[in-house]
Amino acid sequence: MSGPVSPALPTRATTEEATPGAPRRPRTRWGDRLLFGYTWLILLWLFAPIAVMIAFGFNDTRSKSNVTWQGFTLKWWGRLGEYPDLTTAVLNSIGIGLLATLITTVLGTLLGIALGRYRFRGQGPTNLIMFAAISSPELVMGASLLSLFVSLGVQTGFATIVLAHVLFSVSFVAVTVRARVVGMDGSIEEAARDLGASTWVTFWRVTFPMILPGVVSGALLAFALSIDDFVITQFTSGATITFPLWIYGAVRIGVPPQVNILGTLIFAVGVVIAVVNTVTSRRRV
Amino acid sequence: MRRKIVPYLLILPGGLWLLIFLVVPLVYMASVSTMEGDVVNGFLQTFHFANYGQTLAAYKTQFLRSVVYGLAGTILTIVLAYPMAYWIAFKGGARKSTYLLLVLLPFFVSFVLRTVSWKFLLADDGILLAPLKDLGLLPQDFHILATTVAVIGGLTYNYLPFMVLPIYVALERVDPRVVEASQDLYATRAQSFAKIVLPLSLPGVFAGVLMTFVPMTSDYVNASILGGPANTMIGNIIQTEYLVNNDYPAGAALSFTLMAVMLIGIFVYAKALGTENVLEAAAR
């Protein structure tokens, strides 16, 4: 389709160049501008409560109710550890998040490799159960786990929260890793084997580095899901309190500014990790 | 021979985890839903199916309200998310991934904390309403908290990114040359959108609905933080039955009824849209 034919079939770009006064053009620009403004308006809406959270960590409030703006202060930053049970809750959240992420990443990576690489009997049911784990309402998952734990006499707490967090995030990691495995060039592994590498060496020196970005984003997702989770945690927590549970419990009596500060700190760490991950994964690709 | 076992060894730990902690508890909960008894004295399997009729009769208002809120929230998220996903996918240029990151960043703040922040923002004497009341633009007794608007607004807010991302992924796959071709064939912008872009993005919308409708309908955090007694959803009732009243059979019966309602809803929706789209959305 080259040579003398192409000038006869002008592309859209050349049509627009040729007729700058055509009525279509300014209308297009208007539409784009409108959509651009709209997108930023929605982003503003998404960030509005975050801005409020950050701002109210600096609120010079006197009562425990932290709703109206009383003036700027840094005093709450110095009194961050004022509620020991809040500190414990945050530490619990981080501990549960790290442990759950570790288990989830190992299990999810293995699942992802199996599903992306091999064809085997039972693949359909495995996919179905994973889909069920992603799409079941957390309320139902949490409630059914609680019924089982109570009937078996299992004490709910730290361990059962970790167990539940692995349950709802393992499929997400598996899907992320599977996508990476499917997109991988198999001939590189073949080449490694042709050059005399054993299965084990091929995996650690060739396969694993290639799927690593998928594993890392899966792990980050698992950690984010764990640290944010409220519903399934509430059902499986027993006497153990996590950060979201503490906030929920404090809503009726008033959320102290320390919660805002801790939320801000977790947000800041999350932003840094997300930005670093985006930048490095872009470089790897 | 050895290669045949490898995939099974790989799926074994994760598969068992899902089987033991997802499938077994759900089957057990089905059994609990027909039991009688309480946490202190233990439960007895009496095949007391009346649990279903009794709880449904007692809480049909909350059931209906949850489905209505879930539907309203889902429709609102589609309306809000689509133009945004469209702009990022087609006009985002080199900044596409930055915009997607911006959509996801609020998720680094706990769901509960974001909802509490909305409570700050919308409070009767909060930073949004108080100035408007002082200026006389709103009556002094005007309030948003504890209304339907607050709850549906909270649901829409919290689940919006789950709609933006799948629609974006679907739109991103649309080959711009196909759109150009349609315009070379003298389709107007509206026609090429309606006949090409929109149909090609429907699997994304479908995936978004799956990811928002179910969690919205069973949500109880938004209703309990932003709503009042008049906006209680079925999730609040189930949570109370389990964690306050310790009435597991009633809670289990309500949970299964909720699951059934949602499965029927998804099935009808899938039928209307065609099963191929369902498979494609499910495969993702």
Coordinates of C-alpha atoms in Angstrom, one line a residue:
Chain A
M1 CA 0.0 0.0 0.0
S2 CA 2.7 2.5 -0.8
G3 CA 3.7 4.5 -3.8
P4 CA 1.1 6.3 -5.9
V5 CA -1.9 4.9 -4.0
S6 CA -1.3 6.6 -0.6
P7 CA -1.6 10.3 -1.7
A8 CA -5.1 9.4 -3.0
L9 CA -6.1 8.1 0.4
P10 CA -5.4 11.0 2.7
T11 CA -5.0 10.2 6.4
R12 CA -7.0 12.1 9.0
A13 CA -4.0 14.1 10.0
T14 CA -3.5 15.5 6.4
T15 CA -7.2 16.2 6.1
E16 CA -7.1 18.4 9.1
E17 CA -3.9 20.1 7.9
A18 CA -5.6 20.8 4.6
T19 CA -8.8 22.3 6.1
P20 CA -7.8 24.2 9.2
G21 CA -11.2 26.0 9.2
A22 CA -13.2 22.9 9.2
P23 CA -15.9 23.0 11.9
R24 CA -14.9 19.7 13.3
R25 CA -11.5 20.8 14.6
P26 CA -12.4 23.4 17.3
R27 CA -15.2 21.2 18.6
T28 CA -12.7 18.4 19.1
R29 CA -10.4 20.6 21.0
W30 CA -13.2 21.8 23.2
G31 CA -14.2 18.2 23.9
D32 CA -10.7 17.3 24.9
R33 CA -10.3 20.3 27.1
L34 CA -13.6 19.5 28.8
L35 CA -12.5 15.8 29.4
F36 CA -9.1 17.0 30.7
G37 CA -10.8 19.3 33.2
Y38 CA -13.3 16.6 34.1
T39 CA -10.5 14.1 34.8
W40 CA -8.8 16.6 37.1
L41 CA -12.0 17.3 38.9
I42 CA -12.5 13.6 39.6
L43 CA -8.8 13.4 40.8
L44 CA -9.5 16.4 43.1
W45 CA -12.5 14.6 44.5
L46 CA -10.4 11.4 45.0
F47 CA -7.8 13.4 46.9
A48 CA -10.2 15.7 48.9
P49 CA -10.4 13.4 52.0
I50 CA -6.7 12.7 51.9
A51 CA -6.0 16.5 52.0
V52 CA -8.4 16.7 54.9
M53 CA -6.7 13.8 56.7
I54 CA -3.3 15.5 56.3
A55 CA -4.5 18.9 57.3
F56 CA -6.3 17.8 60.4
G57 CA -3.2 16.2 61.8
F58 CA -2.1 19.9 62.2
N59 CA -5.4 21.0 63.7
D60 CA -5.1 22.8 67.1
T61 CA -8.2 21.1 68.4
R62 CA -8.9 21.2 72.1
S63 CA -11.6 18.5 72.5
K64 CA -11.3 15.0 71.3
S65 CA -13.7 15.8 68.4
N66 CA -11.4 16.8 65.5
V67 CA -14.0 18.2 63.0
T68 CA -13.7 22.0 63.0
W69 CA -10.5 23.8 62.1
Q70 CA -9.1 25.6 65.2
G71 CA -5.7 26.7 63.9
F72 CA -2.3 25.3 63.0
T73 CA -0.2 23.3 65.4
L74 CA 2.6 20.8 65.4
K75 CA 1.9 19.6 69.0
W76 CA 0.2 16.3 67.9
W77 CA 3.4 15.2 66.1
G78 CA 5.2 15.4 69.5
R79 CA 2.3 13.4 71.1
L80 CA 2.2 10.7 68.5
G81 CA 2.5 7.9 71.1
E82 CA -0.1 9.2 73.4
Y83 CA -2.5 6.3 72.9
P84 CA -0.4 3.1 73.5
D85 CA -3.2 0.9 72.1
L86 CA -3.2 2.9 68.9
T87 CA 0.6 2.4 68.6
T88 CA 0.1 -1.3 69.2
A89 CA -2.6 -1.4 66.5
V90 CA -0.3 0.2 64.0
L91 CA 2.5 -2.2 64.8
N92 CA 0.0 -5.1 64.5
S93 CA -1.1 -3.9 61.1
I94 CA 2.5 -3.7 59.9
G95 CA 3.4 -7.1 61.4
I96 CA 0.4 -8.8 59.9
G97 CA 1.0 -7.0 56.6
L98 CA 4.6 -8.2 56.4
L99 CA 3.9 -11.8 57.4
A100 CA 0.8 -12.1 55.2
T101 CA 2.7 -10.6 52.3
L102 CA 5.6 -13.1 52.7
I103 CA 3.3 -16.1 52.7
T104 CA 1.0 -14.7 49.9
T105 CA 3.9 -13.9 47.7
V106 CA 5.4 -17.4 47.9
L107 CA 2.1 -19.2 47.4
G108 CA 0.9 -16.8 44.7
T109 CA 4.1 -16.9 42.8
L110 CA 4.0 -20.7 42.7
L111 CA 0.3 -20.7 41.6
G112 CA 1.1 -18.0 39.0
I113 CA 4.0 -20.0 37.5
A114 CA 1.9 -23.2 37.4
L115 CA -1.0 -21.5 35.7
G116 CA 1.0 -19.5 33.3
R117 CA 3.5 -22.2 32.3
Y118 CA 1.8 -25.6 32.4
R119 CA -1.3 -27.2 31.0
F120 CA -2.6 -29.7 33.5
R121 CA -5.8 -31.3 34.7
G122 CA -7.5 -29.3 37.4
Q123 CA -6.5 -26.0 35.9
G124 CA -10.1 -25.0 35.3
P125 CA -11.2 -25.7 38.9
T126 CA -8.1 -23.8 40.2
N127 CA -8.9 -20.8 38.2
L128 CA -12.5 -21.0 39.4
I129 CA -11.6 -21.1 43.0
M130 CA -9.2 -18.2 42.5
F131 CA -12.0 -16.3 40.8
A132 CA -14.3 -17.1 43.7
A133 CA -11.7 -15.8 46.2
I134 CA -11.4 -12.5 44.3
S135 CA -15.2 -12.0 43.8
S136 CA -16.7 -13.3 47.0
P137 CA -17.8 -10.5 49.3
E138 CA -15.3 -10.2 52.2
L139 CA -18.2 -10.0 54.6
V140 CA -19.2 -13.5 53.6
M141 CA -15.6 -14.8 53.7
G142 CA -15.0 -13.3 57.1
A143 CA -18.3 -14.5 58.5
S144 CA -17.8 -18.1 57.3
L145 CA -14.2 -18.2 58.7
L146 CA -15.5 -17.0 62.1
S147 CA -18.2 -19.7 62.2
L148 CA -15.6 -22.3 61.4
F149 CA -13.0 -21.0 64.0
V150 CA -15.6 -20.8 66.7
S151 CA -16.9 -24.3 66.1
L152 CA -13.4 -25.7 66.0
G153 CA -12.5 -23.8 69.2
V154 CA -9.7 -21.9 67.4
Q155 CA -8.8 -18.7 69.2
T156 CA -9.1 -15.8 66.8
G157 CA -6.3 -13.2 66.8
F158 CA -3.0 -12.3 65.1
A159 CA -2.6 -15.7 63.4
T160 CA -6.2 -16.0 62.1
I161 CA -6.0 -12.4 60.6
V162 CA -2.8 -13.4 58.8
L163 CA -4.5 -16.5 57.5
A164 CA -7.5 -14.6 56.2
H165 CA -5.3 -11.9 54.6
V166 CA -3.4 -14.5 52.7
L167 CA -6.7 -16.0 51.6
F168 CA -8.0 -12.9 49.9
S169 CA -4.8 -11.6 48.4
V170 CA -3.2 -14.8 47.1
S171 CA -5.2 -14.9 43.9
F172 CA -4.2 -11.3 43.1
V173 CA -0.6 -12.2 43.3
A174 CA -1.1 -15.4 41.2
V175 CA -2.9 -13.3 38.5
T176 CA -0.1 -10.7 38.4
V177 CA 2.7 -13.3 38.2
R178 CA 0.7 -15.4 35.7
A179 CA 0.5 -12.4 33.4
R180 CA 4.3 -12.0 33.6
V181 CA 5.0 -15.7 33.0
V182 CA 2.7 -15.8 29.9
G183 CA 4.4 -12.7 28.5
M184 CA 7.8 -14.3 28.9
D185 CA 10.0 -15.4 26.0
G186 CA 10.4 -19.2 26.5
S187 CA 13.4 -19.4 24.1
I188 CA 15.7 -17.8 26.6
E189 CA 15.1 -20.6 29.1
E190 CA 15.7 -23.1 26.3
A191 CA 18.9 -21.4 25.4
A192 CA 20.0 -21.7 29.1
R193 CA 19.2 -25.4 29.1
D194 CA 21.0 -25.9 25.8
L195 CA 24.1 -24.3 27.4
G196 CA 24.0 -26.9 30.1
A197 CA 22.1 -25.2 32.9
S198 CA 20.2 -27.5 35.2
T199 CA 16.5 -26.9 35.9
W200 CA 17.3 -25.4 39.2
V201 CA 19.9 -23.0 37.9
T202 CA 17.7 -22.1 34.9
F203 CA 14.9 -21.1 37.3
W204 CA 17.0 -19.0 39.7
R205 CA 19.3 -17.4 37.1
V206 CA 16.9 -17.0 34.2
T207 CA 13.2 -17.5 34.9
F208 CA 13.0 -15.8 38.3
P209 CA 14.8 -12.6 37.4
M210 CA 12.4 -12.3 34.4
I211 CA 9.2 -12.7 36.5
L212 CA 10.6 -10.6 39.4
P213 CA 8.8 -7.4 38.4
G214 CA 5.5 -9.3 38.5
V215 CA 6.4 -10.9 41.9
V216 CA 7.3 -7.4 43.3
S217 CA 4.1 -5.7 42.2
G218 CA 2.2 -8.7 43.5
A219 CA 3.9 -8.4 46.9
L220 CA 3.2 -4.7 47.0
L221 CA -0.4 -5.3 46.2
A222 CA -0.7 -7.9 48.9
F223 CA 0.8 -5.6 51.5
A224 CA -1.5 -2.7 50.4
L225 CA -4.6 -5.0 50.6
S226 CA -3.5 -6.3 54.0
I227 CA -2.8 -3.0 55.7
D228 CA -6.0 -1.5 54.4
D229 CA -8.3 -4.3 55.1
F230 CA -11.2 -3.8 57.6
V231 CA -14.0 -6.2 57.0
I232 CA -12.4 -9.6 57.0
T233 CA -10.1 -8.4 59.8
Q234 CA -13.0 -7.4 62.0
F235 CA -14.4 -10.9 61.8
T236 CA -11.2 -12.8 62.4
S237 CA -9.5 -10.5 64.9
G238 CA -10.7 -11.6 68.3
A239 CA -9.0 -9.3 70.8
T240 CA -6.3 -8.2 68.4
I241 CA -6.7 -4.6 67.1
T242 CA -5.3 -3.3 63.8
F243 CA -5.1 0.3 62.7
P244 CA -8.3 0.3 60.7
L245 CA -10.1 -1.5 63.6
W246 CA -8.9 1.1 66.1
I247 CA -10.1 4.0 63.9
Y248 CA -13.5 2.4 63.4
G249 CA -13.8 1.9 67.1
A250 CA -12.9 5.5 67.8
V251 CA -15.4 7.1 65.3
R252 CA -18.2 7.4 67.8
I253 CA -16.2 9.0 70.5
G254 CA -14.0 11.1 68.2
V255 CA -10.9 10.3 66.1
P256 CA -7.8 12.0 67.7
P257 CA -5.4 13.9 65.4
Q258 CA -2.7 11.2 66.0
V259 CA -4.8 9.0 63.7
N260 CA -4.5 11.6 60.9
I261 CA -0.7 11.8 61.4
L262 CA -0.3 8.0 61.4
G263 CA -2.5 7.9 58.3
T264 CA -0.4 10.6 56.7
L265 CA 2.9 8.7 57.5
I266 CA 1.5 5.4 56.0
F267 CA 0.3 7.3 53.0
A268 CA 3.7 8.9 52.5
V269 CA 5.5 5.6 52.7
G270 CA 3.1 4.1 50.3
V271 CA 3.5 6.9 47.8
V272 CA 7.3 6.6 47.9
I273 CA 7.2 2.8 47.4
A274 CA 4.6 3.2 44.5
V275 CA 6.6 5.9 42.8
V276 CA 9.9 3.9 43.1
N277 CA 8.2 0.8 41.8
T278 CA 6.7 2.6 38.8
V279 CA 10.0 4.2 37.9
T280 CA 12.1 1.0 38.3
S281 CA 9.6 -1.2 36.5
R282 CA 9.5 1.3 33.6
R283 CA 13.3 1.1 33.4
R284 CA 13.3 -2.7 33.4
V285 CA 10.8 -2.9 30.5
Chain B
M1 CA 7.0 -38.3 34.3
R2 CA 8.6 -35.9 36.7
R3 CA 7.5 -32.9 34.7
K4 CA 3.9 -34.0 35.0
I5 CA 4.0 -33.6 38.8
V6 CA 5.6 -30.2 38.8
P7 CA 2.5 -28.1 38.2
Y8 CA 0.6 -30.0 40.9
L9 CA 3.5 -29.4 43.4
L10 CA 3.4 -25.7 42.5
I11 CA -0.4 -25.3 43.0
L12 CA -0.5 -27.5 46.1
P13 CA 0.2 -25.0 48.9
G14 CA -1.9 -22.1 47.5
G15 CA -4.6 -24.4 46.3
L16 CA -4.9 -26.1 49.6
W17 CA -5.0 -22.8 51.4
L18 CA -7.9 -21.6 49.2
L19 CA -9.7 -25.0 49.5
I20 CA -9.4 -25.2 53.3
F21 CA -10.0 -21.6 54.2
L22 CA -12.5 -20.5 51.5
V23 CA -14.4 -23.6 50.3
V24 CA -14.7 -25.5 53.6
P25 CA -15.9 -22.5 55.6
L26 CA -18.5 -21.6 53.0
V27 CA -19.8 -25.2 53.0
Y28 CA -19.8 -25.2 56.7
M29 CA -21.6 -21.8 56.8
A30 CA -24.3 -23.3 54.5
S31 CA -24.8 -25.9 57.2
V32 CA -24.8 -23.4 60.0
S33 CA -27.6 -21.5 58.2
T34 CA -30.0 -24.3 59.0
M35 CA -28.9 -24.9 62.6
E36 CA -30.4 -23.8 65.9
G37 CA -28.6 -22.7 69.0
D38 CA -26.1 -20.1 70.1
V39 CA -22.4 -19.6 70.8
V40 CA -22.6 -20.3 74.5
N41 CA -24.6 -23.6 74.3
G42 CA -23.4 -24.7 70.9
F43 CA -25.2 -25.2 67.6
L44 CA -27.4 -28.2 66.6
Q45 CA -28.1 -29.2 63.1
T46 CA -31.8 -29.3 62.9
F47 CA -32.3 -28.4 59.2
H48 CA -34.2 -25.4 60.4
F49 CA -34.7 -23.8 57.0
A50 CA -37.1 -21.4 58.7
N51 CA -34.0 -19.3 59.4
Y52 CA -34.2 -18.1 55.8
G53 CA -37.8 -17.1 55.9
Q54 CA -37.6 -15.5 59.3
T55 CA -34.5 -13.4 58.5
L56 CA -35.7 -12.4 55.1
A57 CA -39.1 -11.3 56.5
A58 CA -37.4 -9.4 59.3
Y59 CA -34.8 -7.6 57.1
K60 CA -36.4 -7.3 53.7
T61 CA -36.2 -3.5 53.9
Q62 CA -32.4 -3.6 54.4
F63 CA -32.0 -6.2 51.7
L64 CA -33.9 -4.0 49.2
R65 CA -32.0 -0.9 50.3
S66 CA -28.6 -2.6 49.9
V67 CA -29.5 -3.7 46.3
V68 CA -30.8 -0.2 45.5
Y69 CA -27.7 1.4 47.0
G70 CA -25.4 -1.1 45.2
L71 CA -27.1 -0.4 41.9
A72 CA -27.1 3.3 42.3
G73 CA -23.5 3.3 43.3
T74 CA -22.5 1.1 40.4
I75 CA -24.3 3.3 37.8
L76 CA -22.8 6.4 39.3
T77 CA -19.3 4.9 39.2
I78 CA -19.7 4.0 35.5
V79 CA -20.9 7.5 34.7
L80 CA -18.1 9.1 36.6
A81 CA -15.3 6.7 35.6
Y82 CA -16.0 6.3 31.9
P83 CA -15.0 9.8 30.7
M84 CA -12.0 9.8 32.9
A85 CA -10.8 6.4 31.7
Y86 CA -11.5 7.5 28.1
W87 CA -9.4 10.6 28.5
I88 CA -6.5 8.8 30.1
A89 CA -6.5 6.0 27.5
F90 CA -6.8 8.1 24.4
K91 CA -5.4 11.5 25.4
G92 CA -3.1 10.6 28.3
G93 CA -0.1 10.3 26.0
A94 CA 3.2 9.8 27.8
R95 CA 1.6 10.6 31.2
K96 CA -0.8 7.7 31.1
S97 CA 0.9 5.7 33.9
T98 CA 1.2 8.9 36.0
Y99 CA -2.6 9.4 35.8
L100 CA -3.2 5.8 36.7
L101 CA -0.9 6.1 39.7
L102 CA -2.9 9.2 40.8
V103 CA -6.1 7.2 40.6
L104 CA -4.6 4.5 42.8
L105 CA -2.7 6.7 45.3
P106 CA -5.7 7.4 47.6
F107 CA -5.7 3.7 48.2
F108 CA -2.6 4.0 50.3
V109 CA -4.8 5.6 52.9
S110 CA -7.0 3.1 54.8
F111 CA -10.5 2.7 53.4
V112 CA -11.9 3.3 56.9
L113 CA -9.7 6.5 57.4
R114 CA -10.8 7.9 54.0
T115 CA -14.4 7.3 55.0
V116 CA -13.9 9.0 58.4
S117 CA -12.3 12.0 56.5
W118 CA -15.5 12.3 54.5
K119 CA -17.3 12.4 57.8
F120 CA -15.1 15.4 58.8
L121 CA -15.7 17.1 55.4
L122 CA -19.5 16.6 55.5
A123 CA -20.1 17.2 59.2
D124 CA -22.9 19.7 60.0
D125 CA -20.3 22.2 61.4
G126 CA -17.5 20.9 59.2
I127 CA -15.3 22.9 56.8
L128 CA -17.7 22.4 53.8
L129 CA -21.1 23.1 55.3
A130 CA -20.3 25.6 58.1
P131 CA -19.1 28.4 55.8
L132 CA -22.1 28.0 53.4
K133 CA -24.4 28.1 56.4
D134 CA -22.7 31.3 57.8
L135 CA -23.1 33.0 54.4
G136 CA -26.8 32.0 54.5
L137 CA -26.5 29.9 51.4
L138 CA -27.8 26.9 53.2
P139 CA -30.4 26.7 56.0
Q140 CA -28.9 26.1 59.5
D141 CA -30.5 22.7 59.8
F142 CA -29.2 21.4 56.5
H143 CA -27.1 18.2 56.8
I144 CA -25.6 15.6 54.5
L145 CA -24.4 13.1 57.0
A146 CA -26.9 10.3 57.9
T147 CA -28.7 10.7 54.6
T148 CA -28.9 8.4 51.6
V149 CA -26.8 10.8 49.6
A150 CA -23.9 10.5 52.0
V151 CA -24.0 6.7 51.9
I152 CA -24.3 6.3 48.1
G153 CA -21.7 9.1 47.8
G154 CA -19.3 7.2 50.1
L155 CA -19.8 4.0 48.2
T156 CA -19.2 5.7 44.9
Y157 CA -16.1 7.4 46.2
N158 CA -14.6 4.2 47.7
Y159 CA -15.1 2.0 44.7
L160 CA -14.5 4.4 41.8
P161 CA -10.9 3.2 41.0
F162 CA -12.2 -0.4 40.6
M163 CA -14.3 1.0 37.7
V164 CA -11.7 3.3 36.2
L165 CA -9.0 0.6 35.9
P166 CA -10.9 -2.1 34.0
I167 CA -12.6 0.4 31.6
Y168 CA -9.1 2.0 31.0
V169 CA -7.6 -1.4 30.2
A170 CA -10.4 -2.2 27.7
L171 CA -10.2 1.3 26.0
E172 CA -6.4 1.1 25.9
R173 CA -6.8 -2.1 23.8
V174 CA -8.9 -0.3 21.2
D175 CA -6.7 0.2 18.1
P176 CA -6.8 3.9 17.2
R177 CA -6.5 3.0 13.5
V178 CA -9.9 1.4 13.7
V179 CA -11.4 4.6 14.9
E180 CA -9.5 6.5 12.2
A181 CA -10.7 4.1 9.6
S182 CA -14.3 4.7 10.6
Q183 CA -13.8 8.5 10.3
D184 CA -12.2 8.1 6.9
L185 CA -15.4 6.3 6.0
Y186 CA -17.3 9.5 7.1
A187 CA -18.5 8.4 10.5
T188 CA -19.1 11.4 12.8
R189 CA -17.2 11.3 16.1
A190 CA -20.4 10.3 17.9
Q191 CA -21.0 7.5 15.4
S192 CA -17.5 6.0 15.7
F193 CA -17.8 6.3 19.5
A194 CA -21.2 4.6 19.6
K195 CA -20.4 1.9 17.0
I196 CA -16.8 1.1 17.7
V197 CA -15.3 2.4 21.0
L198 CA -18.3 1.8 23.2
P199 CA -18.9 -1.8 22.2
L200 CA -15.2 -2.6 22.4
S201 CA -15.0 -1.2 26.0
L202 CA -18.1 -3.1 27.3
P203 CA -16.0 -6.0 28.7
G204 CA -14.2 -3.5 30.8
V205 CA -17.4 -2.0 32.0
F206 CA -18.6 -5.6 32.8
A207 CA -15.5 -6.3 34.8
G208 CA -15.9 -3.0 36.6
V209 CA -19.5 -3.9 37.5
L210 CA -18.4 -7.2 38.9
M211 CA -15.7 -5.5 41.0
T212 CA -18.0 -2.8 42.3
F213 CA -21.6 -4.1 42.6
V214 CA -20.8 -7.1 44.9
P215 CA -18.6 -5.2 47.4
M216 CA -20.9 -2.1 47.4
T217 CA -24.0 -4.2 48.1
S218 CA -22.4 -6.0 51.0
D219 CA -20.6 -3.0 52.4
Y220 CA -21.4 -1.8 55.9
V221 CA -18.5 0.6 56.6
N222 CA -20.0 3.5 54.6
A223 CA -23.5 3.0 56.0
S224 CA -22.2 2.9 59.6
I225 CA -19.8 5.9 59.4
L226 CA -21.7 8.2 56.9
G227 CA -25.3 6.9 57.3
G228 CA -27.8 7.0 60.1
P229 CA -30.4 4.5 61.4
A230 CA -32.5 5.1 58.3
N231 CA -29.7 4.0 55.9
T232 CA -28.8 0.6 57.5
M233 CA -27.7 -1.9 54.9
I234 CA -27.8 -5.7 55.1
G235 CA -24.1 -5.8 55.8
N236 CA -24.7 -3.9 59.1
I237 CA -27.3 -6.5 60.0
I238 CA -25.0 -9.5 59.2
Q239 CA -22.2 -7.9 61.1
T240 CA -24.4 -7.3 64.2
E241 CA -25.8 -10.8 64.1
Y242 CA -22.3 -12.3 64.1
L243 CA -20.3 -9.9 66.3
V244 CA -22.9 -8.4 68.7
N245 CA -25.8 -10.9 68.9
N246 CA -23.7 -14.0 68.3
D247 CA -26.6 -15.4 66.3
Y248 CA -24.6 -17.3 63.8
P249 CA -27.5 -19.2 62.2
A250 CA -29.3 -16.0 61.4
G251 CA -26.1 -14.4 60.2
A252 CA -25.4 -17.3 58.0
A253 CA -28.9 -17.4 56.5
L254 CA -28.6 -13.7 55.7
S255 CA -25.2 -14.1 54.2
F256 CA -26.4 -16.9 51.9
T257 CA -29.5 -15.0 50.9
L258 CA -27.2 -12.0 50.0
M259 CA -24.8 -14.2 48.0
A260 CA -27.8 -15.7 46.2
V261 CA -29.3 -12.3 45.3
M262 CA -25.9 -11.2 44.0
L263 CA -25.3 -14.4 42.0
I264 CA -28.8 -14.1 40.4
G265 CA -28.0 -10.4 39.6
I266 CA -24.7 -11.3 38.0
F267 CA -26.3 -14.1 36.1
V268 CA -29.1 -12.0 34.7
Y269 CA -26.6 -9.2 33.8
A270 CA -24.3 -11.8 32.1
K271 CA -27.2 -13.2 30.1
A272 CA -28.1 -9.7 28.9
L273 CA -24.5 -9.0 27.9
G274 CA -23.6 -12.3 26.4
T275 CA -21.5 -15.1 28.0
E276 CA -18.4 -14.4 26.0
N277 CA -18.0 -11.1 27.7
V278 CA -18.4 -12.8 31.0
L279 CA -15.6 -15.3 30.3
E280 CA -13.4 -12.6 29.0
A281 CA -13.9 -10.5 32.1
A282 CA -13.6 -13.5 34.4
A283 CA -10.3 -14.6 32.7
R284 CA -8.6 -11.4 33.5

